[in-house]
């Protein structure tokens, strides 16, 4: 089954529903949007000679055309390659060449950047600017019939954020997206046609995946004119449209909390957060502002947005005796996957023992595009090896420790940076922190903390050390502190520990 069936269904059965808005202005109903997708699908095949399975790259910021491009391609059985618009032009070149996309849609200055390197990308037949007339003319084509595809047909080539090494292209099938949608409705949130999703987070990543779940319900997609996260805009658009959901990384939630005090949150229905650790201290503050609106998910490109979910009821119920442990977890497995914790031999570990998180189920990718060796390692034995470490309790709540490569071993003992970070963040003068390991001839590794203090704080390393003495085992205390203006982050807001290690060890 083709995932674009949901667009066709929404166009036919919910045709009058709001489909896309730009800021506070409605742009298309579902009848109009579906029609555009079906026409675009035809034009891609007839004018550019694309055939089922060919790939089409989308390299632009969030804008209304994004959705018609995703569904236009799927209508015609083509696969999409949405690329993070904030990457460097060399990274665009790598992904465009590696993916073998035949067409690339872009806009604005990104279009200019790609036009300058277009000649170097052998497999690319055409680069199209969505602001040009040539793009508008594509919609003169007749509608195409929805292509029949099998569940393992490639829908989305999802390039991992690549905090280390070259990004890998996780192959996400139509079947994977159907399973993700079903997990969203069952485990994350119910969506109704009166709801809106605000796409402030990149459509090339989490927000795009969740767009698919919102098309199923014929809900409205609101594109912010800022094309990103602007705190006032988030509050004002959600107030305008009401029943608004959005996905945000924990760093964004922190910004919303810092700058959003006193603003009206009643237009927000749900905030799904994930993608990086949410520290308990930050969550406590977020919960005070957003109440029952917060839901956490844990996923990765290889099982998009779908491994575990921490429901809103758990987050909101601060009276639960083990609330802190529960919200420090990433919740329970989505109903559409199996999750287990395993040792280095893939043998399942008992509750509370830390091991690698393995995932099996219909959301797990087909493999990595043109990378059989990485596919073999990552999907060994039919389980997705996430590279994340964690443990499960008896009730199935999963607590992430760290990525296996981020764990430190000092004096033969495992130290999980996250645990030290959680403690340091409890200090009122600490705004952000990231803990890394530094090689040490005697201990193997030393704990090093990279700290961003709140403005004008006079806090010193010895005061932080004293704070740690009071809160964690002595061997976990950082041996060194680096005070920084800001932590290096990638374009999805994840802290780049590799960059910190290069700079400070
Ligand atoms: P990506 O494939 O870019 O979405 O990155 C996925 C990785 O982000 C996961 O393997 C985790 O290491 C991390 N991650 C995702 N969700 C969470 C979460 N809720 N809490 C902590 N880390 C997360």
Short mmCIF file of C-alpha atoms and ligand atoms in Angstrom, two decimals:
data_model
loop_
_atom_site.label_atom_id
_atom_site.label_comp_id
_atom_site.label_asym_id
_atom_site.label_seq_id
_atom_site.Cartn_x
_atom_site.Cartn_y
_atom_site.Cartn_z
CA UNK A 1 0.00 0.00 0.00
CA UNK A 2 1.15 3.49 -0.87
CA UNK A 3 1.38 5.96 2.06
CA UNK A 4 -0.02 8.65 -0.27
CA UNK A 5 -3.38 6.87 -0.03
CA UNK A 6 -3.98 9.01 3.04
CA UNK A 7 -3.65 12.18 0.98
CA UNK A 8 -6.06 10.82 -1.63
CA UNK A 9 -8.48 9.78 1.10
CA UNK A 10 -8.26 13.18 2.83
CA UNK A 11 -8.85 14.93 -0.50
CA UNK A 12 -11.94 12.86 -1.18
CA UNK A 13 -13.50 12.46 2.25
CA UNK A 14 -12.29 15.60 4.06
CA UNK A 15 -11.87 17.84 1.03
CA UNK A 16 -13.12 20.98 2.76
CA UNK A 17 -10.74 20.58 5.70
CA UNK A 18 -7.89 23.00 6.17
CA UNK A 19 -4.73 21.33 4.88
CA UNK A 20 -1.97 23.94 4.80
CA UNK A 21 -1.60 27.35 6.34
CA UNK A 22 1.27 29.79 6.11
CA UNK A 23 1.32 31.75 9.35
CA UNK A 24 -2.29 32.75 9.98
CA UNK A 25 -3.37 32.41 6.33
CA UNK A 26 -4.97 29.28 4.96
CA UNK A 27 -3.27 28.20 1.73
CA UNK A 28 -4.98 24.95 0.65
CA UNK A 29 -7.83 22.67 1.64
CA UNK A 30 -7.28 18.92 1.42
CA UNK A 31 -9.17 18.75 -1.90
CA UNK A 32 -6.76 21.33 -3.32
CA UNK A 33 -3.66 19.81 -1.78
CA UNK A 34 -4.50 16.30 -2.95
CA UNK A 35 -5.11 17.62 -6.45
CA UNK A 36 -1.73 19.36 -6.48
CA UNK A 37 0.05 16.20 -5.29
CA UNK A 38 -1.58 14.03 -7.98
CA UNK A 39 -0.72 16.56 -10.72
CA UNK A 40 2.84 16.99 -9.51
CA UNK A 41 3.25 13.20 -9.46
CA UNK A 42 2.22 13.04 -13.12
CA UNK A 43 4.53 15.90 -14.12
CA UNK A 44 7.54 14.30 -12.45
CA UNK A 45 7.02 11.18 -14.54
CA UNK A 46 5.97 12.75 -17.84
CA UNK A 47 8.27 15.78 -17.93
CA UNK A 48 11.32 14.39 -16.22
CA UNK A 49 10.94 10.75 -17.16
CA UNK A 50 11.12 9.53 -13.57
CA UNK A 51 10.04 5.99 -12.85
CA UNK A 52 8.90 4.11 -9.77
CA UNK A 53 11.73 3.90 -7.26
CA UNK A 54 13.65 6.94 -8.57
CA UNK A 55 14.73 9.41 -5.93
CA UNK A 56 13.88 13.08 -5.58
CA UNK A 57 15.79 15.30 -3.15
CA UNK A 58 14.18 18.18 -1.27
CA UNK A 59 16.72 20.66 0.06
CA UNK A 60 14.91 23.64 1.48
CA UNK A 61 13.63 25.14 4.68
CA UNK A 62 10.11 24.43 5.88
CA UNK A 63 7.58 25.94 3.53
CA UNK A 64 4.14 25.00 2.18
CA UNK A 65 5.57 23.31 -0.95
CA UNK A 66 7.29 20.68 1.20
CA UNK A 67 4.16 18.62 1.71
CA UNK A 68 3.07 18.56 -1.92
CA UNK A 69 6.59 17.47 -2.85
CA UNK A 70 6.57 14.59 -0.37
CA UNK A 71 3.14 13.35 -1.39
CA UNK A 72 3.55 14.22 -5.09
CA UNK A 73 6.56 11.90 -5.19
CA UNK A 74 4.81 9.15 -3.26
CA UNK A 75 1.73 9.40 -5.49
CA UNK A 76 4.00 8.46 -8.39
CA UNK A 77 5.87 5.73 -6.45
CA UNK A 78 9.05 7.85 -6.22
CA UNK A 79 11.21 8.03 -3.11
CA UNK A 80 12.04 11.30 -1.36
CA UNK A 81 15.38 12.40 0.06
CA UNK A 82 14.61 15.28 2.43
CA UNK A 83 17.88 16.98 3.35
CA UNK A 84 18.48 19.13 6.41
CA UNK A 85 18.52 22.69 5.04
CA UNK A 86 21.12 23.83 7.57
CA UNK A 87 23.88 21.54 6.34
CA UNK A 88 27.01 22.83 4.64
CA UNK A 89 27.04 22.87 0.84
CA UNK A 90 29.69 20.11 0.87
CA UNK A 91 27.26 17.96 2.84
CA UNK A 92 24.50 18.72 0.28
CA UNK A 93 26.89 17.58 -2.41
CA UNK A 94 27.68 14.38 -0.54
CA UNK A 95 24.04 13.49 0.06
CA UNK A 96 22.88 14.44 -3.44
CA UNK A 97 25.64 12.34 -5.01
CA UNK A 98 25.37 9.43 -2.60
CA UNK A 99 21.58 9.20 -2.83
CA UNK A 100 21.67 9.30 -6.66
CA UNK A 101 18.66 11.60 -6.63
CA UNK A 102 17.62 12.47 -10.19
CA UNK A 103 15.79 15.66 -9.31
CA UNK A 104 16.37 18.19 -6.59
CA UNK A 105 13.87 20.79 -5.41
CA UNK A 106 15.18 23.80 -3.58
CA UNK A 107 14.65 27.52 -2.98
CA UNK A 108 16.32 30.77 -1.97
CA UNK A 109 20.00 30.91 -1.15
CA UNK A 110 20.18 27.12 -0.81
CA UNK A 111 19.11 26.88 -4.45
CA UNK A 112 21.98 29.21 -5.40
CA UNK A 113 24.43 27.10 -3.39
CA UNK A 114 23.32 23.90 -5.06
CA UNK A 115 23.25 25.51 -8.51
CA UNK A 116 26.94 26.30 -8.02
CA UNK A 117 27.83 22.63 -7.46
CA UNK A 118 25.16 21.04 -9.66
CA UNK A 119 27.67 20.17 -12.39
CA UNK A 120 29.64 18.01 -9.95
CA UNK A 121 26.68 15.76 -9.15
CA UNK A 122 26.64 13.27 -11.99
CA UNK A 123 23.35 11.55 -11.22
CA UNK A 124 21.33 14.75 -10.89
CA UNK A 125 19.28 15.46 -14.04
CA UNK A 126 17.62 18.70 -12.90
CA UNK A 127 17.57 21.24 -10.10
CA UNK A 128 14.24 23.03 -9.73
CA UNK A 129 13.59 26.24 -7.86
CA UNK A 130 10.13 26.10 -6.27
CA UNK A 131 9.88 29.89 -6.60
CA UNK A 132 10.16 29.69 -10.42
CA UNK A 133 7.40 29.56 -13.02
CA UNK A 134 8.77 26.21 -14.17
CA UNK A 135 7.68 24.81 -10.81
CA UNK A 136 4.22 26.39 -11.00
CA UNK A 137 3.74 24.93 -14.50
CA UNK A 138 4.19 21.39 -13.19
CA UNK A 139 0.70 21.63 -11.74
CA UNK A 140 -0.84 21.99 -15.23
CA UNK A 141 -0.35 18.24 -15.69
CA UNK A 142 -3.30 15.85 -15.35
CA UNK A 143 -3.72 13.86 -12.19
CA UNK A 144 -1.79 10.61 -11.90
CA UNK A 145 -3.35 7.42 -10.52
CA UNK A 146 -1.93 6.47 -7.13
CA UNK A 147 1.01 4.12 -7.84
CA UNK A 148 0.60 0.64 -6.40
CA UNK A 149 3.63 -0.19 -4.28
CA UNK A 150 4.62 -3.05 -1.99
CA UNK A 151 5.18 -2.42 1.69
CA UNK A 152 8.97 -2.69 1.31
CA UNK A 153 9.04 -0.05 -1.42
CA UNK A 154 11.40 2.81 -0.54
CA UNK A 155 9.53 5.97 0.51
CA UNK A 156 12.07 8.11 2.36
CA UNK A 157 15.84 8.04 2.33
CA UNK A 158 16.62 9.47 5.73
CA UNK A 159 20.18 10.69 6.16
CA UNK A 160 21.26 10.33 9.77
CA UNK A 161 22.39 13.49 11.50
CA UNK A 162 25.96 12.18 11.49
CA UNK A 163 27.33 13.36 14.84
CA UNK A 164 30.30 11.18 13.80
CA UNK A 165 31.51 10.36 10.30
CA UNK A 166 29.56 10.61 7.05
CA UNK A 167 25.78 10.49 7.28
CA UNK A 168 24.21 7.16 6.36
CA UNK A 169 20.98 6.88 4.35
CA UNK A 170 18.41 4.90 6.34
CA UNK A 171 15.93 3.40 3.86
CA UNK A 172 12.40 3.95 5.19
CA UNK A 173 9.67 2.07 3.35
CA UNK A 174 5.97 2.77 2.87
CA UNK A 175 5.35 -0.08 5.33
CA UNK A 176 7.60 1.60 7.91
CA UNK A 177 5.58 4.81 7.62
CA UNK A 178 2.27 2.95 7.99
CA UNK A 179 3.57 1.32 11.16
CA UNK A 180 4.87 4.65 12.50
CA UNK A 181 1.46 6.25 11.92
CA UNK A 182 -0.28 3.45 13.75
CA UNK A 183 2.16 3.74 16.67
CA UNK A 184 1.59 7.50 16.84
CA UNK A 185 -2.18 7.16 17.10
CA UNK A 186 -2.03 4.34 19.63
CA UNK A 187 0.85 5.41 21.83
CA UNK A 188 1.60 9.09 21.38
CA UNK A 189 -1.59 11.02 20.73
CA UNK A 190 -5.01 10.91 19.07
CA UNK A 191 -5.29 13.37 16.20
CA UNK A 192 -8.58 14.83 15.00
CA UNK A 193 -9.40 16.88 11.89
CA UNK A 194 -9.76 19.94 14.14
CA UNK A 195 -6.09 19.66 15.14
CA UNK A 196 -3.08 21.47 13.71
CA UNK A 197 0.56 20.58 13.54
CA UNK A 198 2.96 23.49 13.66
CA UNK A 199 6.06 22.69 11.61
CA UNK A 200 8.69 24.72 13.41
CA UNK A 201 11.06 21.75 13.64
CA UNK A 202 12.65 20.64 10.34
CA UNK A 203 10.35 18.80 7.92
CA UNK A 204 13.43 16.88 6.80
CA UNK A 205 13.38 15.14 10.17
CA UNK A 206 10.86 14.65 13.01
CA UNK A 207 8.27 17.19 11.92
CA UNK A 208 8.15 15.62 8.43
CA UNK A 209 7.61 12.17 9.89
CA UNK A 210 4.81 13.53 12.07
CA UNK A 211 3.32 15.36 9.08
CA UNK A 212 2.51 11.88 7.73
CA UNK A 213 0.56 11.03 10.89
CA UNK A 214 -1.37 14.31 10.62
CA UNK A 215 -2.33 13.77 6.98
CA UNK A 216 -4.03 10.53 8.05
CA UNK A 217 -6.35 12.55 10.29
CA UNK A 218 -6.75 15.35 7.71
CA UNK A 219 -5.40 17.81 10.29
CA UNK A 220 -4.03 21.22 9.33
CA UNK A 221 -0.31 21.80 8.72
CA UNK A 222 0.80 25.24 9.84
CA UNK A 223 4.06 26.53 8.37
CA UNK A 224 5.63 29.31 10.42
CA UNK A 225 6.76 32.29 8.29
CA UNK A 226 10.04 32.31 10.26
CA UNK A 227 10.60 28.75 8.91
CA UNK A 228 12.00 27.76 12.29
CA UNK A 229 11.46 28.18 16.02
CA UNK A 230 10.57 31.67 17.11
CA UNK A 231 9.14 31.72 20.62
CA UNK A 232 6.58 34.50 20.09
CA UNK A 233 5.51 32.98 16.80
CA UNK A 234 4.96 29.54 18.36
CA UNK A 235 2.67 31.01 21.01
CA UNK A 236 0.86 33.37 18.66
CA UNK A 237 0.24 30.75 15.94
CA UNK A 238 -0.93 28.16 18.43
CA UNK A 239 -3.28 30.73 19.96
CA UNK A 240 -4.63 31.53 16.50
CA UNK A 241 -5.15 27.97 15.26
CA UNK A 242 -5.85 26.22 18.59
CA UNK A 243 -5.40 22.46 19.22
CA UNK A 244 -1.83 22.77 18.05
CA UNK A 245 0.81 20.07 18.26
CA UNK A 246 4.49 20.44 17.54
CA UNK A 247 7.66 18.42 17.85
CA UNK A 248 10.65 20.02 19.56
CA UNK A 249 14.09 18.98 20.73
CA UNK A 250 14.72 19.48 24.47
CA UNK A 251 16.93 22.52 23.81
CA UNK A 252 13.97 24.21 22.10
CA UNK A 253 11.67 23.37 25.01
CA UNK A 254 14.21 25.04 27.27
CA UNK A 255 14.07 28.17 25.10
CA UNK A 256 10.27 28.16 25.12
CA UNK A 257 10.29 27.87 28.91
CA UNK A 258 12.93 30.58 29.40
CA UNK A 259 11.24 33.07 27.08
CA UNK A 260 7.63 31.97 27.34
CA UNK A 261 6.86 32.68 31.00
CA UNK A 262 3.53 34.44 31.31
CA UNK A 263 2.50 33.66 27.71
CA UNK A 264 -0.80 31.92 27.03
CA UNK A 265 -0.28 28.20 26.37
CA UNK A 266 -3.95 27.32 25.91
CA UNK A 267 -3.67 27.01 22.10
CA UNK A 268 -1.15 24.20 22.48
CA UNK A 269 -2.58 20.71 22.61
CA UNK A 270 0.60 18.63 22.58
CA UNK A 271 4.34 19.11 22.56
CA UNK A 272 6.23 15.98 21.62
CA UNK A 273 9.84 16.20 22.67
CA UNK A 274 12.74 13.88 21.96
CA UNK A 275 15.86 13.48 19.88
CA UNK A 276 18.23 14.23 22.76
CA UNK A 277 18.18 13.91 26.56
CA UNK A 278 15.67 15.96 28.53
CA UNK A 279 17.16 16.56 31.96
CA UNK A 280 14.81 16.16 34.92
CA UNK A 281 15.48 19.69 36.14
CA UNK A 282 14.53 21.13 32.74
CA UNK A 283 11.46 18.95 32.55
CA UNK A 284 10.28 20.11 35.95
CA UNK A 285 10.29 23.70 34.68
CA UNK A 286 8.68 22.76 31.38
CA UNK A 287 5.98 20.86 33.18
CA UNK A 288 5.21 23.87 35.36
CA UNK A 289 4.50 25.91 32.21
CA UNK A 290 2.96 23.30 29.89
CA UNK A 291 1.26 20.92 32.33
CA UNK A 292 -0.29 17.91 30.57
CA UNK A 293 0.82 18.98 27.12
CA UNK A 294 4.21 17.23 27.15
CA UNK A 295 4.87 13.78 25.69
CA UNK A 296 8.31 12.30 25.15
CA UNK A 297 9.38 9.98 22.38
CA UNK A 298 12.60 8.16 21.74
CA UNK A 299 13.44 7.06 18.23
CA UNK A 300 16.10 7.32 15.58
CA UNK A 301 16.17 7.70 11.80
CA UNK A 302 16.47 3.92 11.56
CA UNK A 303 13.07 3.49 13.29
CA UNK A 304 11.66 6.93 12.75
CA UNK A 305 10.27 8.55 15.89
CA UNK A 306 9.19 5.13 17.07
CA UNK A 307 10.97 3.18 19.78
CA UNK A 308 9.46 4.28 23.10
CA UNK A 309 6.98 6.86 24.35
CA UNK A 310 6.53 8.50 27.75
CA UNK A 311 2.83 9.36 27.90
CA UNK A 312 1.51 12.73 29.03
CA UNK A 313 -0.27 11.17 32.02
CA UNK A 314 3.02 9.96 33.47
CA UNK A 315 4.80 13.27 32.93
CA UNK A 316 1.96 15.27 34.44
CA UNK A 317 1.50 13.17 37.56
CA UNK A 318 4.17 14.61 39.84
CA UNK A 319 2.50 12.98 42.83
CA UNK A 320 3.65 9.51 41.71
CA UNK A 321 6.29 8.40 44.24
CA UNK A 322 8.80 7.40 41.53
CA UNK A 323 7.99 10.38 39.27
CA UNK A 324 11.64 11.40 38.93
CA UNK A 325 12.73 7.96 37.79
CA UNK A 326 9.80 7.74 35.38
CA UNK A 327 10.43 11.10 33.72
CA UNK A 328 14.15 10.42 33.58
CA UNK A 329 13.17 7.43 31.42
CA UNK A 330 12.06 7.58 27.79
CA UNK A 331 8.91 5.59 28.58
CA UNK A 332 7.66 2.26 27.39
CA UNK A 333 8.06 0.59 23.97
CA UNK A 334 5.69 1.73 21.24
CA UNK A 335 3.02 -0.90 20.63
CA UNK A 336 4.35 -1.52 17.10
CA UNK A 337 7.86 -2.61 18.11
CA UNK A 338 9.68 -5.03 20.38
CA UNK A 339 12.48 -3.54 22.46
CA UNK A 340 15.10 -5.48 24.38
CA UNK A 341 18.30 -4.75 26.24
CA UNK A 342 21.17 -6.99 25.25
CA UNK A 343 24.80 -7.66 26.07
CA UNK A 344 27.61 -7.72 23.51
CA UNK A 345 26.46 -11.19 22.34
CA UNK A 346 22.89 -9.97 21.82
CA UNK A 347 21.68 -12.01 24.81
CA UNK A 348 18.76 -10.35 26.57
CA UNK A 349 19.63 -8.84 29.95
CA UNK A 350 17.41 -8.84 33.05
CA UNK A 351 15.71 -5.65 34.32
CA UNK A 352 18.02 -2.86 35.56
CA UNK A 353 21.09 -4.18 33.74
CA UNK A 354 22.59 -1.76 31.26
CA UNK A 355 23.12 -2.95 27.70
CA UNK A 356 22.52 -1.93 24.11
CA UNK A 357 18.96 -1.13 23.09
CA UNK A 358 17.74 -3.41 20.29
CA UNK A 359 14.52 -2.89 18.35
CA UNK A 360 12.50 -5.17 16.08
CA UNK A 361 9.30 -4.36 14.24
CA UNK A 362 7.61 -2.88 11.21
CA UNK A 363 9.06 0.60 11.74
CA UNK A 364 12.65 -0.60 11.44
CA UNK A 365 14.36 0.54 8.23
CA UNK A 366 15.12 -1.74 5.31
CA UNK A 367 18.85 -1.03 5.73
CA UNK A 368 21.39 1.64 4.79
CA UNK A 369 21.45 2.74 1.17
CA UNK A 370 24.58 1.43 -0.59
CA UNK A 371 26.17 0.37 2.67
CA UNK A 372 25.74 -3.40 3.11
CA UNK A 373 28.45 -3.72 5.74
CA UNK A 374 26.87 -1.11 8.04
CA UNK A 375 23.46 -2.68 7.37
CA UNK A 376 24.71 -6.10 8.38
CA UNK A 377 26.15 -4.84 11.65
CA UNK A 378 23.21 -2.60 12.52
CA UNK A 379 20.47 -5.12 11.64
CA UNK A 380 22.30 -8.21 12.90
CA UNK A 381 19.90 -11.06 13.69
CA UNK A 382 16.91 -9.00 12.52
CA UNK A 383 17.25 -6.50 15.38
CA UNK A 384 18.09 -2.83 14.99
CA UNK A 385 21.20 -2.17 17.07
CA UNK A 386 20.61 1.41 18.13
CA UNK A 387 24.07 2.11 19.56
CA UNK A 388 22.25 3.54 22.59
CA UNK A 389 22.78 2.11 26.05
CA UNK A 390 20.08 1.80 28.64
CA UNK A 391 18.16 -0.42 31.03
CA UNK A 392 14.54 -1.39 31.51
CA UNK A 393 12.68 -1.66 34.78
CA UNK A 394 10.17 -4.39 35.62
CA UNK A 395 7.34 -2.27 34.20
CA UNK A 396 9.08 -1.84 30.86
CA UNK A 397 10.17 1.78 31.33
CA UNK A 398 13.40 2.30 29.42
CA UNK A 399 16.08 4.62 30.79
CA UNK A 400 18.76 5.73 28.36
CA UNK A 401 22.24 5.96 29.73
CA UNK A 402 24.24 7.24 26.80
CA UNK A 403 25.30 6.38 23.30
CA UNK A 404 27.79 3.52 23.72
CA UNK A 405 30.52 5.71 22.26
CA UNK A 406 29.87 8.45 24.85
CA UNK A 407 30.23 6.19 27.91
CA UNK A 408 33.45 6.66 29.90
CA UNK A 409 35.51 4.04 31.63
CA UNK A 410 37.56 5.40 34.50
CA UNK A 411 39.53 3.04 36.72
CA UNK A 412 37.67 0.16 35.04
CA UNK A 413 34.29 1.51 36.07
CA UNK A 414 31.61 2.63 33.63
CA UNK A 415 30.57 6.24 34.05
CA UNK A 416 27.57 7.57 32.17
CA UNK A 417 28.00 11.26 31.34
CA UNK A 418 24.26 11.83 31.53
CA UNK A 419 24.23 11.02 35.25
CA UNK A 420 26.90 13.63 35.95
CA UNK A 421 25.16 16.14 33.67
CA UNK A 422 21.86 15.65 35.53
CA UNK A 423 23.59 16.53 38.80
CA UNK A 424 25.44 19.60 37.53
CA UNK A 425 22.23 20.94 36.00
CA UNK A 426 20.65 21.01 39.44
CA UNK A 427 22.98 23.87 40.29
CA UNK A 428 21.00 27.08 39.74
CA UNK A 429 23.92 28.82 37.99
CA UNK A 430 24.45 26.09 35.40
CA UNK A 431 22.61 26.76 32.13
CA UNK A 432 23.98 23.89 30.05
CA UNK A 433 26.51 21.13 30.49
CA UNK A 434 28.05 18.27 28.58
CA UNK A 435 30.35 15.69 30.11
CA UNK A 436 33.08 13.97 28.10
CA UNK A 437 36.05 11.68 28.75
CA UNK A 438 39.69 12.62 28.46
CA UNK A 439 42.39 9.95 28.06
CA UNK A 440 44.42 9.40 31.20
CA UNK A 441 47.42 7.05 31.46
CA UNK A 442 46.56 5.96 35.00
CA UNK A 443 42.75 5.84 35.00
CA UNK A 444 42.01 5.16 31.34
CA UNK A 445 39.74 8.17 31.16
CA UNK A 446 38.98 11.20 33.30
CA UNK A 447 35.62 12.89 33.61
CA UNK A 448 35.63 16.40 32.12
CA UNK A 449 32.68 18.80 32.32
CA UNK A 450 32.04 21.50 29.72
CA UNK A 451 29.79 24.03 31.41
CA UNK A 452 27.82 27.05 30.22
CA UNK A 453 26.99 29.28 33.18
CA UNK A 454 24.00 31.58 33.47
CA UNK A 455 24.88 35.19 32.57
CA UNK A 456 27.15 36.97 35.08
CA UNK A 457 27.49 33.95 37.35
CA UNK A 458 30.75 33.99 39.34
CA UNK A 459 30.60 30.21 39.92
CA UNK A 460 34.01 28.50 40.06
CA UNK A 461 35.27 25.00 39.37
CA UNK A 462 35.92 24.34 43.05
CA UNK A 463 32.35 25.34 43.96
CA UNK A 464 31.03 22.95 41.32
CA UNK A 465 33.32 20.25 42.65
CA UNK A 466 31.92 20.78 46.13
CA UNK A 467 28.41 20.57 44.69
CA UNK A 468 29.29 17.21 43.12
CA UNK A 469 30.78 15.91 46.38
CA UNK A 470 27.38 16.53 47.94
CA UNK A 471 25.43 14.82 45.15
CA UNK A 472 27.32 11.96 43.46
CA UNK A 473 29.89 9.27 44.09
CA UNK A 474 33.36 10.79 44.29
CA UNK A 475 34.75 8.75 41.37
CA UNK A 476 32.15 10.25 39.03
CA UNK A 477 33.12 13.83 39.82
CA UNK A 478 34.67 15.76 36.93
CA UNK A 479 38.40 16.18 37.33
CA UNK A 480 38.34 19.25 35.12
CA UNK A 481 35.87 21.97 34.19
CA UNK A 482 35.84 24.01 31.01
CA UNK A 483 33.64 27.09 31.07
CA UNK A 484 32.22 27.85 27.61
CA UNK A 485 30.03 30.53 26.05
CA UNK A 486 27.92 27.87 24.34
CA UNK A 487 27.98 24.15 23.61
CA UNK A 488 28.63 23.11 20.00
CA UNK A 489 25.42 21.63 18.56
CA UNK A 490 24.48 20.10 15.25
CA UNK A 491 21.61 21.43 13.19
CA UNK A 492 19.05 19.39 15.08
CA UNK A 493 20.19 20.82 18.42
CA UNK A 494 22.16 17.76 19.54
CA UNK A 495 25.34 18.50 21.46
CA UNK A 496 28.40 17.50 19.45
CA UNK A 497 30.46 15.59 21.98
CA UNK A 498 32.99 14.76 19.27
CA UNK A 499 33.64 18.49 18.76
CA UNK A 500 33.94 18.99 22.53
CA UNK A 501 36.42 16.13 22.75
CA UNK A 502 38.47 17.60 19.90
CA UNK A 503 38.56 21.01 21.57
CA UNK A 504 38.96 20.11 25.21
CA UNK A 505 40.78 16.81 25.61
P1 LIG B 1 18.38 10.73 14.86
O1 LIG B 1 18.55 9.49 14.08
O2 LIG B 1 19.08 11.91 14.29
O3 LIG B 1 16.94 11.01 15.15
O4 LIG B 1 19.11 10.51 16.29
C1 LIG B 1 18.68 9.45 17.11
C2 LIG B 1 19.42 9.44 18.41
O5 LIG B 1 19.04 10.55 19.23
C3 LIG B 1 19.07 8.22 19.25
O6 LIG B 1 19.80 7.08 18.86
C4 LIG B 1 19.41 8.68 20.66
O7 LIG B 1 20.79 8.59 20.91
C5 LIG B 1 19.01 10.15 20.61
N1 LIG B 1 17.64 10.32 21.13
C6 LIG B 1 16.48 10.23 20.45
N2 LIG B 1 15.42 10.44 21.26
C7 LIG B 1 15.92 10.64 22.51
C8 LIG B 1 15.34 10.89 23.78
N3 LIG B 1 14.02 10.99 23.96
N4 LIG B 1 16.19 11.04 24.84
C9 LIG B 1 17.53 10.96 24.68
N5 LIG B 1 18.14 10.73 23.50
C10 LIG B 1 17.35 10.56 22.42
#
